[in-house]
Coordinates of N, CA, C and O in Angstrom, one line a residue:
D23 N 17.6 32.1 2.9 CA 18.2 33.0 3.9 C 18.4 32.2 5.2 O 18.0 31.1 5.4
E24 N 19.1 32.9 6.1 CA 19.5 32.3 7.4 C 19.2 33.3 8.5 O 19.1 34.5 8.3
I25 N 19.0 32.7 9.7 CA 19.0 33.6 10.9 C 20.2 33.1 11.8 O 20.6 31.9 11.7
E26 N 20.7 34.0 12.6 CA 21.8 33.7 13.5 C 21.3 33.3 14.9 O 20.5 34.0 15.4
I27 N 21.8 32.2 15.4 CA 21.5 31.8 16.7 C 22.8 31.5 17.5 O 23.9 31.3 16.9
A28 N 22.7 31.7 18.8 CA 23.9 31.5 19.7 C 23.5 30.5 20.8 O 22.3 30.4 21.1
G29 N 24.4 29.9 21.3 CA 24.2 28.9 22.4 C 25.5 28.3 22.9 O 26.5 28.6 22.4
P30 N 25.4 27.4 23.9 CA 26.6 26.8 24.5 C 27.3 26.1 23.3 O 26.7 25.4 22.5
E31 N 28.6 26.3 23.3 CA 29.4 25.8 22.2 C 29.3 24.3 22.0 O 29.2 23.8 20.9
D32 N 29.3 23.6 23.1 CA 29.2 22.1 23.1 C 27.8 21.6 22.5 O 27.7 20.5 22.1
Q33 N 26.8 22.5 22.6 CA 25.5 22.1 22.1 C 25.3 22.6 20.6 O 24.8 21.9 19.8
I34 N 25.6 23.9 20.4 CA 25.3 24.5 19.1 C 26.1 23.9 18.0 O 25.6 23.8 16.8
D35 N 27.3 23.4 18.3 CA 28.1 22.8 17.2 C 27.6 21.4 16.8 O 28.0 20.9 15.8
R36 N 26.6 20.9 17.5 CA 26.0 19.6 17.1 C 25.0 19.8 16.0 O 24.5 18.8 15.4
Y37 N 24.6 21.1 15.6 CA 23.6 21.3 14.7 C 24.1 22.0 13.4 O 24.8 23.0 13.5
K38 N 23.7 21.4 12.3 CA 24.0 22.0 11.0 C 22.9 23.0 10.6 O 23.1 24.0 10.0
E39 N 21.7 22.6 11.1 CA 20.5 23.5 10.8 C 19.4 23.2 11.9 O 19.5 22.2 12.6
V40 N 18.5 24.1 12.0 CA 17.3 24.0 12.9 C 16.1 24.1 12.0 O 15.9 25.1 11.3
V41 N 15.3 23.0 11.9 CA 14.1 23.0 11.1 C 13.0 23.7 11.8 O 12.7 23.3 12.9
L42 N 12.4 24.6 11.1 CA 11.3 25.4 11.7 C 10.0 24.8 11.4 O 9.0 25.2 12.0
G43 N 9.9 24.0 10.3 CA 8.6 23.5 9.9 C 8.8 22.8 8.6 O 9.9 22.8 8.0
T44 N 7.7 22.2 8.1 CA 7.7 21.5 6.8 C 6.5 22.0 6.0 O 5.5 22.5 6.5
I45 N 6.6 21.7 4.7 CA 5.5 22.1 3.8 C 5.1 20.8 3.1 O 5.9 20.2 2.4
N46 N 3.9 20.5 3.3 CA 3.3 19.3 2.6 C 2.9 19.7 1.2 O 2.2 20.6 0.9
M47 N 3.5 18.9 0.2 CA 3.2 19.2 -1.2 C 1.7 19.1 -1.5 O 1.3 19.8 -2.4
K48 N 0.9 18.4 -0.8 CA -0.5 18.4 -1.0 C -1.2 19.7 -0.8 O -2.3 20.0 -1.2
N49 N -0.5 20.6 0.0 CA -1.0 21.9 0.4 C -0.4 23.0 -0.4 O -0.8 24.1 -0.3
L50 N 0.6 22.7 -1.2 CA 1.4 23.7 -1.9 C 0.7 24.1 -3.2 O 0.5 23.3 -4.2
G51 N 0.2 25.3 -3.2 CA -0.5 25.9 -4.4 C 0.4 27.0 -5.0 O 1.4 27.4 -4.5
L52 N -0.1 27.5 -6.1 CA 0.6 28.6 -6.8 C 0.6 29.8 -5.9 O -0.4 30.1 -5.2
D53 N 1.7 30.5 -5.8 CA 1.9 31.7 -4.9 C 1.6 31.4 -3.5 O 1.1 32.3 -2.8
S54 N 1.8 30.2 -3.0 CA 1.6 29.9 -1.6 C 2.6 30.7 -0.7 O 3.7 31.0 -1.1
V55 N 2.1 31.0 0.5 CA 2.9 31.7 1.5 C 2.7 31.0 2.8 O 1.6 30.6 3.2
Y56 N 3.8 30.7 3.5 CA 3.8 30.0 4.8 C 4.6 30.8 5.8 O 5.6 31.4 5.5
N57 N 4.0 30.8 7.0 CA 4.7 31.5 8.1 C 5.1 30.4 9.2 O 4.2 29.6 9.5
F58 N 6.3 30.5 9.6 CA 6.8 29.6 10.7 C 7.3 30.4 11.8 O 8.1 31.4 11.7
E59 N 6.9 30.0 13.0 CA 7.4 30.7 14.2 C 8.8 30.1 14.5 O 9.0 28.9 14.4
V60 N 9.7 31.0 14.9 CA 11.0 30.6 15.3 C 11.0 30.1 16.7 O 10.8 30.9 17.6
K61 N 11.1 28.8 16.9 CA 11.1 28.2 18.2 C 12.5 27.5 18.4 O 12.8 26.6 17.6
L62 N 13.2 27.9 19.4 CA 14.5 27.3 19.6 C 14.5 26.7 21.0 O 13.7 26.9 21.9
R63 N 15.5 25.8 21.2 CA 15.7 25.3 22.5 C 15.9 26.4 23.5 O 16.4 27.5 23.2
S64 N 15.6 26.1 24.8 CA 15.7 27.2 25.8 C 17.1 27.7 26.0 O 17.3 28.9 26.4
D65 N 18.2 26.9 25.7 CA 19.5 27.4 25.9 C 20.1 28.0 24.6 O 21.3 28.4 24.6
F66 N 19.3 28.2 23.6 CA 19.7 28.9 22.3 C 19.1 30.3 22.3 O 18.0 30.5 22.8
V67 N 19.8 31.2 21.7 CA 19.3 32.6 21.6 C 19.2 33.0 20.1 O 20.2 32.7 19.3
N68 N 18.2 33.6 19.8 CA 17.9 34.1 18.4 C 18.5 35.5 18.5 O 17.9 36.5 19.0
T69 N 19.8 35.7 17.9 CA 20.5 36.9 18.1 C 19.9 38.2 17.5 O 20.1 39.3 17.9
K70 N 19.1 38.0 16.5 CA 18.4 39.1 15.8 C 16.9 39.2 16.3 O 16.2 40.1 15.8
N71 N 16.5 38.4 17.2 CA 15.1 38.4 17.7 C 14.1 38.3 16.6 O 13.0 38.9 16.7
I72 N 14.3 37.5 15.6 CA 13.4 37.3 14.5 C 12.4 36.3 15.0 O 12.7 35.1 15.4
Q73 N 11.1 36.7 15.1 CA 10.1 35.8 15.7 C 9.4 34.9 14.7 O 8.9 33.8 15.1
N74 N 9.3 35.3 13.4 CA 8.6 34.5 12.4 C 9.4 34.5 11.1 O 10.0 35.5 10.8
I75 N 9.3 33.4 10.4 CA 9.9 33.3 9.1 C 8.8 33.2 8.0 O 7.9 32.3 8.2
K76 N 8.8 34.0 7.0 CA 7.9 33.9 5.9 C 8.5 33.2 4.7 O 9.6 33.6 4.3
V77 N 7.9 32.1 4.3 CA 8.4 31.4 3.1 C 7.4 31.6 2.0 O 6.2 31.3 2.1
T78 N 7.9 32.1 0.9 CA 7.0 32.2 -0.3 C 7.5 31.3 -1.4 O 8.6 30.8 -1.4
F79 N 6.5 30.9 -2.2 CA 6.7 29.9 -3.2 C 6.7 30.7 -4.6 O 5.7 31.3 -4.9
D80 N 7.8 30.6 -5.3 CA 7.9 31.3 -6.6 C 7.3 30.3 -7.6 O 7.9 29.3 -7.9
S81 N 6.2 30.7 -8.2 CA 5.5 29.8 -9.1 C 5.7 30.3 -10.6 O 5.0 29.9 -11.4
T82 N 6.8 31.0 -10.8 CA 7.1 31.5 -12.1 C 7.2 30.3 -13.1 O 8.0 29.4 -12.8
G83 N 6.5 30.3 -14.2 CA 6.6 29.2 -15.2 C 5.7 28.1 -14.9 O 5.6 27.1 -15.6
L84 N 5.0 28.1 -13.7 CA 4.1 27.0 -13.3 C 2.6 27.5 -13.5 O 2.3 28.6 -13.5
T85 N 1.8 26.5 -13.7 CA 0.3 26.7 -13.8 C -0.4 25.6 -13.2 O 0.2 24.6 -12.8
S86 N -1.7 25.7 -13.1 CA -2.5 24.6 -12.5 C -3.8 24.5 -13.4 O -4.1 25.4 -14.1
K87 N -4.4 23.3 -13.3 CA -5.6 23.1 -13.9 C -6.4 22.0 -13.2 O -5.8 21.2 -12.5
Q88 N -7.7 21.9 -13.4 CA -8.5 20.9 -12.8 C -8.7 19.8 -13.9 O -9.0 20.1 -15.0
L89 N -8.5 18.5 -13.4 CA -8.8 17.4 -14.3 C -10.0 16.6 -13.8 O -10.2 16.5 -12.6
N90 N -10.8 16.2 -14.7 CA -11.9 15.4 -14.4 C -11.7 14.0 -15.0 O -11.0 13.8 -16.0
G91 N -12.3 13.0 -14.4 CA -12.2 11.6 -14.9 C -10.9 10.9 -14.6 O -10.5 10.0 -15.3
V92 N -10.2 11.3 -13.5 CA -8.9 10.7 -13.2 C -9.3 9.3 -12.6 O -10.0 9.1 -11.6
P93 N -8.8 8.2 -13.3 CA -9.1 6.9 -12.9 C -8.5 6.5 -11.5 O -7.4 6.8 -11.3
V94 N -9.3 5.8 -10.7 CA -8.8 5.3 -9.4 C -8.6 3.8 -9.4 O -9.5 3.1 -10.0
S95 N -7.6 3.3 -8.8 CA -7.3 1.9 -8.7 C -6.8 1.6 -7.3 O -6.5 2.5 -6.5
T96 N -6.7 0.3 -7.0 CA -6.2 -0.1 -5.7 C -4.9 -0.9 -5.9 O -4.7 -1.4 -7.0
I97 N -4.0 -0.8 -4.9 CA -2.8 -1.6 -4.9 C -2.7 -2.3 -3.6 O -3.3 -1.9 -2.6
N98 N -1.9 -3.4 -3.5 CA -1.6 -4.1 -2.3 C -2.9 -4.6 -1.6 O -3.1 -4.5 -0.4
E99 N -3.8 -5.2 -2.4 CA -5.0 -5.8 -1.9 C -4.7 -7.0 -1.0 O -3.9 -7.9 -1.4
P100 N -5.3 -7.1 0.2 CA -5.0 -8.3 1.0 C -5.5 -9.6 0.3 O -6.6 -9.5 -0.3
L101 N -4.9 -10.7 0.6 CA -5.2 -11.9 -0.1 C -6.6 -12.4 0.3 O -7.3 -13.0 -0.5
N102 N -7.0 -12.1 1.5 CA -8.3 -12.6 2.0 C -9.5 -11.7 1.7 O -10.6 -11.8 2.3
Y103 N -9.3 -10.7 0.8 CA -10.4 -9.8 0.5 C -10.6 -9.7 -1.0 O -9.6 -9.7 -1.8
E104 N -11.8 -9.6 -1.5 CA -12.2 -9.2 -2.8 C -12.4 -7.7 -2.8 O -13.1 -7.3 -1.8
T105 N -11.9 -7.0 -3.7 CA -12.0 -5.6 -3.7 C -12.7 -5.1 -5.0 O -12.5 -5.7 -6.1
E106 N -13.5 -4.0 -4.9 CA -14.0 -3.4 -6.0 C -14.0 -1.9 -5.8 O -14.5 -1.4 -4.7
V107 N -13.4 -1.1 -6.7 CA -13.4 0.3 -6.5 C -14.8 0.9 -6.9 O -15.3 0.7 -8.0
I108 N -15.4 1.6 -6.0 CA -16.7 2.2 -6.2 C -16.5 3.6 -6.8 O -17.2 3.9 -7.8
T109 N -15.6 4.3 -6.3 CA -15.3 5.6 -6.8 C -14.3 5.4 -7.9 O -13.1 5.4 -7.7
T110 N -14.8 5.1 -9.1 CA -13.9 4.8 -10.2 C -13.1 5.9 -10.8 O -12.1 5.7 -11.5
E111 N -13.6 7.1 -10.6 CA -13.0 8.3 -11.2 C -13.1 9.5 -10.2 O -14.1 9.6 -9.4
L112 N -12.1 10.4 -10.2 CA -12.1 11.6 -9.4 C -12.3 12.8 -10.3 O -11.6 12.8 -11.4
N113 N -13.0 13.7 -9.9 CA -13.2 15.0 -10.6 C -12.6 16.2 -9.9 O -12.4 16.1 -8.6
N114 N -12.4 17.2 -10.6 CA -11.8 18.5 -10.0 C -10.5 18.2 -9.2 O -10.3 18.7 -8.2
V115 N -9.6 17.4 -9.8 CA -8.3 17.1 -9.3 C -7.4 18.2 -9.7 O -7.2 18.4 -10.9
E116 N -6.8 19.0 -8.8 CA -6.0 20.1 -9.2 C -4.5 19.6 -9.3 O -3.9 19.1 -8.4
V117 N -4.0 19.8 -10.5 CA -2.6 19.5 -10.8 C -1.8 20.7 -11.0 O -2.3 21.7 -11.6
I118 N -0.6 20.7 -10.6 CA 0.3 21.9 -10.7 C 1.6 21.5 -11.2 O 2.1 20.4 -10.9
G119 N 2.2 22.3 -12.1 CA 3.5 22.0 -12.7 C 3.8 23.0 -13.8 O 3.2 24.0 -14.0
P120 N 4.9 22.7 -14.5 CA 5.3 23.5 -15.6 C 4.2 23.7 -16.6 O 3.5 22.8 -17.0
Q121 N 4.1 24.9 -17.1 CA 2.9 25.3 -18.0 C 2.8 24.4 -19.2 O 1.7 23.8 -19.5
K122 N 3.8 24.1 -19.9 CA 3.7 23.2 -21.1 C 3.3 21.8 -20.7 O 2.5 21.2 -21.4
T123 N 3.8 21.3 -19.6 CA 3.4 20.0 -19.2 C 2.0 19.9 -18.8 O 1.2 19.0 -19.2
I124 N 1.5 20.9 -18.0 CA 0.1 20.9 -17.5 C -0.8 21.1 -18.7 O -1.9 20.5 -18.7
E125 N -0.5 21.9 -19.6 CA -1.4 22.1 -20.8 C -1.7 20.8 -21.5 O -2.8 20.6 -22.0
A126 N -0.7 20.0 -21.6 CA -0.8 18.7 -22.4 C -1.3 17.6 -21.5 O -1.6 16.5 -22.0
L127 N -1.4 17.8 -20.2 CA -1.7 16.7 -19.3 C -3.2 16.3 -19.4 O -4.1 17.2 -19.5
V128 N -3.5 15.0 -19.4 CA -4.8 14.5 -19.4 C -5.0 13.6 -18.2 O -4.1 13.2 -17.6
A129 N -6.3 13.3 -17.9 CA -6.6 12.5 -16.7 C -5.9 11.2 -16.6 O -5.5 10.8 -15.6
G130 N -5.7 10.5 -17.8 CA -5.1 9.2 -17.8 C -3.6 9.3 -17.5 O -3.0 8.3 -17.2
D131 N -3.0 10.5 -17.5 CA -1.6 10.6 -17.1 C -1.4 10.6 -15.6 O -0.2 10.4 -15.1
V132 N -2.4 10.8 -14.9 CA -2.4 10.8 -13.4 C -2.8 9.5 -12.8 O -3.8 8.9 -13.2
W133 N -1.9 8.9 -11.9 CA -2.2 7.7 -11.2 C -2.8 8.0 -9.9 O -2.2 8.7 -9.1
A134 N -4.1 7.6 -9.7 CA -4.7 7.8 -8.4 C -4.9 6.4 -7.8 O -5.6 5.6 -8.4
V135 N -4.3 6.2 -6.7 CA -4.4 4.8 -6.1 C -4.7 4.8 -4.6 O -4.3 5.8 -3.9
V136 N -5.4 3.8 -4.2 CA -5.7 3.5 -2.8 C -4.8 2.4 -2.4 O -4.9 1.3 -3.0
D137 N -3.9 2.6 -1.5 CA -2.9 1.6 -1.1 C -3.5 0.9 0.1 O -3.5 1.4 1.2
L138 N -4.1 -0.3 -0.1 CA -4.8 -1.0 1.0 C -3.8 -1.6 2.0 O -4.2 -1.9 3.2
Q139 N -2.5 -1.7 1.7 CA -1.5 -2.2 2.7 C -1.4 -1.1 3.8 O -1.0 -1.5 4.9
E140 N -1.6 0.1 3.5 CA -1.4 1.2 4.5 C -2.7 1.4 5.4 O -2.7 2.3 6.2
Q141 N -3.7 0.7 5.1 CA -5.0 0.9 5.9 C -5.1 -0.1 7.0 O -4.7 -1.3 6.8
S142 N -5.7 0.3 8.1 CA -5.9 -0.6 9.2 C -7.4 -0.7 9.4 O -8.2 0.1 8.9
G143 N -7.9 -1.7 10.1 CA -9.3 -1.9 10.4 C -10.1 -2.3 9.2 O -11.3 -1.9 9.1
L144 N -9.5 -3.0 8.2 CA -10.3 -3.4 7.1 C -11.4 -4.4 7.5 O -11.2 -5.3 8.3
E145 N -12.6 -4.2 6.9 CA -13.7 -5.1 7.1 C -14.6 -5.1 5.9 O -14.5 -4.2 5.1
S146 N -15.4 -6.1 5.8 CA -16.4 -6.2 4.7 C -17.3 -5.0 4.7 O -17.7 -4.5 5.7
G147 N -17.6 -4.6 3.5 CA -18.4 -3.4 3.3 C -17.7 -2.3 2.5 O -16.6 -2.5 2.0
Q148 N -18.4 -1.2 2.3 CA -17.8 -0.1 1.6 C -17.1 0.8 2.6 O -17.6 1.2 3.6
M149 N -15.8 1.1 2.3 CA -15.0 2.0 3.1 C -14.4 3.1 2.3 O -14.1 2.9 1.2
E150 N -14.2 4.2 3.0 CA -13.6 5.4 2.3 C -12.1 5.4 2.7 O -11.8 5.3 3.9
F151 N -11.3 5.6 1.7 CA -9.8 5.7 1.9 C -9.2 6.9 1.2 O -9.7 7.4 0.2
P152 N -8.0 7.3 1.8 CA -7.3 8.4 1.1 C -6.7 7.9 -0.2 O -6.3 6.7 -0.3
V153 N -6.6 8.8 -1.2 CA -6.0 8.5 -2.5 C -4.6 9.2 -2.6 O -4.4 10.3 -2.2
K154 N -3.7 8.4 -3.1 CA -2.3 8.9 -3.3 C -2.2 9.1 -4.8 O -2.8 8.4 -5.6
F155 N -1.4 10.1 -5.2 CA -1.2 10.4 -6.6 C 0.2 10.4 -7.0 O 1.1 10.7 -6.3
S156 N 0.4 10.0 -8.3 CA 1.7 10.2 -9.0 C 1.4 10.5 -10.4 O 0.4 10.2 -10.9
V157 N 2.4 11.2 -11.0 CA 2.3 11.6 -12.4 C 3.6 11.2 -13.1 O 4.5 12.0 -13.3
P158 N 3.7 9.9 -13.4 CA 5.0 9.4 -13.8 C 5.4 10.0 -15.2 O 4.6 10.2 -16.1
G159 N 6.7 10.2 -15.3 CA 7.3 10.7 -16.6 C 6.9 12.1 -16.9 O 7.2 12.6 -18.0
K160 N 6.4 12.9 -16.0 CA 6.0 14.3 -16.3 C 6.8 15.3 -15.5 O 6.5 16.5 -15.6
G161 N 7.8 14.9 -14.8 CA 8.7 15.8 -14.1 C 8.1 16.4 -12.9 O 7.3 15.7 -12.2
L162 N 8.3 17.6 -12.6 CA 7.8 18.3 -11.4 C 6.4 18.6 -11.5 O 6.0 19.8 -11.8
V163 N 5.5 17.7 -11.3 CA 4.0 17.8 -11.3 C 3.5 17.2 -10.1 O 3.9 16.1 -9.7
W164 N 2.6 17.9 -9.4 CA 2.0 17.3 -8.2 C 0.5 17.7 -8.2 O 0.0 18.5 -8.9
V165 N -0.2 16.9 -7.3 CA -1.6 17.1 -7.1 C -1.8 17.9 -5.8 O -1.3 17.5 -4.8
K166 N -2.6 18.9 -5.8 CA -2.9 19.7 -4.6 C -4.2 19.3 -4.0 O -5.2 19.1 -4.7
G167 N -4.2 19.0 -2.7 CA -5.4 18.7 -2.0 C -5.5 17.2 -1.6 O -4.6 16.4 -1.9
D168 N -6.5 17.0 -0.8 CA -6.8 15.6 -0.3 C -8.0 15.1 -1.0 O -9.0 15.8 -1.1
Y169 N -7.9 13.8 -1.4 CA -9.0 13.2 -2.1 C -9.3 11.8 -1.5 O -8.4 11.2 -0.9
Q170 N -10.5 11.4 -1.5 CA -10.9 10.1 -1.0 C -11.6 9.3 -2.0 O -12.2 9.8 -3.0
A171 N -11.6 8.0 -1.9 CA -12.3 7.1 -2.8 C -12.9 6.0 -1.9 O -12.4 5.6 -0.9
I172 N -14.1 5.5 -2.4 CA -14.8 4.4 -1.7 C -14.4 3.1 -2.4 O -14.4 3.0 -3.7
V173 N -14.1 2.1 -1.6 CA -13.7 0.8 -2.1 C -14.6 -0.2 -1.3 O -14.8 -0.1 -0.1
S174 N -15.2 -1.2 -2.1 CA -16.0 -2.2 -1.5 C -15.1 -3.4 -1.2 O -14.3 -3.8 -2.0
L175 N -15.1 -3.9 0.0 CA -14.3 -5.0 0.5 C -15.2 -6.2 0.9 O -16.2 -6.0 1.5
K176 N -14.8 -7.4 0.5 CA -15.5 -8.6 1.0 C -14.5 -9.6 1.5 O -13.6 -10.0 0.8
D177 N -14.6 -9.9 2.8 CA -13.7 -10.9 3.4 C -14.0 -12.3 2.9 O -15.1 -12.8 3.2
T178 N -13.1 -12.9 2.2 CA -13.4 -14.2 1.6 C -13.3 -15.3 2.6 O -13.6 -16.5 2.3
T179 N -12.8 -15.0 3.8 CA -12.7 -16.0 4.9 C -14.0 -16.1 5.7 O -14.1 -17.1 6.5
E180 N -14.9 -15.1 5.5 CA -16.2 -15.2 6.3 C -17.0 -16.3 5.7 O -17.1 -16.5 4.5
S181 N -17.6 -17.1 6.6 CA -18.4 -18.2 6.2 C -19.8 -17.6 5.7 O -20.3 -16.6 6.2
A182 N -20.3 -18.2 4.7 CA -21.6 -17.8 4.1 C -22.7 -18.2 5.0 O -22.7 -19.3 5.6
S183 N -23.6 -17.3 5.3 CA -24.7 -17.6 6.2 C -26.0 -17.8 5.4 O -26.2 -17.4 4.4

């Protein structure tokens, strides 16, 4: 749907759309509902005075389930570090997607990775990092929630004492 806005012609014609907010897929669950406040530039007018927009997620044909034993790995390990994944598996990983796909999905179908290239402040020891997920070849399937994994790092340039 749309709302009607008005404003100075030389300004409003520059916009195809006004984004009211975004929805992070990690937070998108079955039957999710999101509310966004309509905030416009001071020189634009909301002609119908609609203050909030409600976005609902139609989950018809979708389902979710919890997977245990999802293997965790690392990618983009720095050359000067030895790495060892301490959290080798994640449990209670919520996956959402088409019912037939989810029913057949097993933990090994889900890739859980810690991308060390995206991390700053690496140092020797055990560190907790966010986990990214992908479910290759399974179509519209995603993981809901935030997950962490512990990785042990050893700086190979440190001198032995």
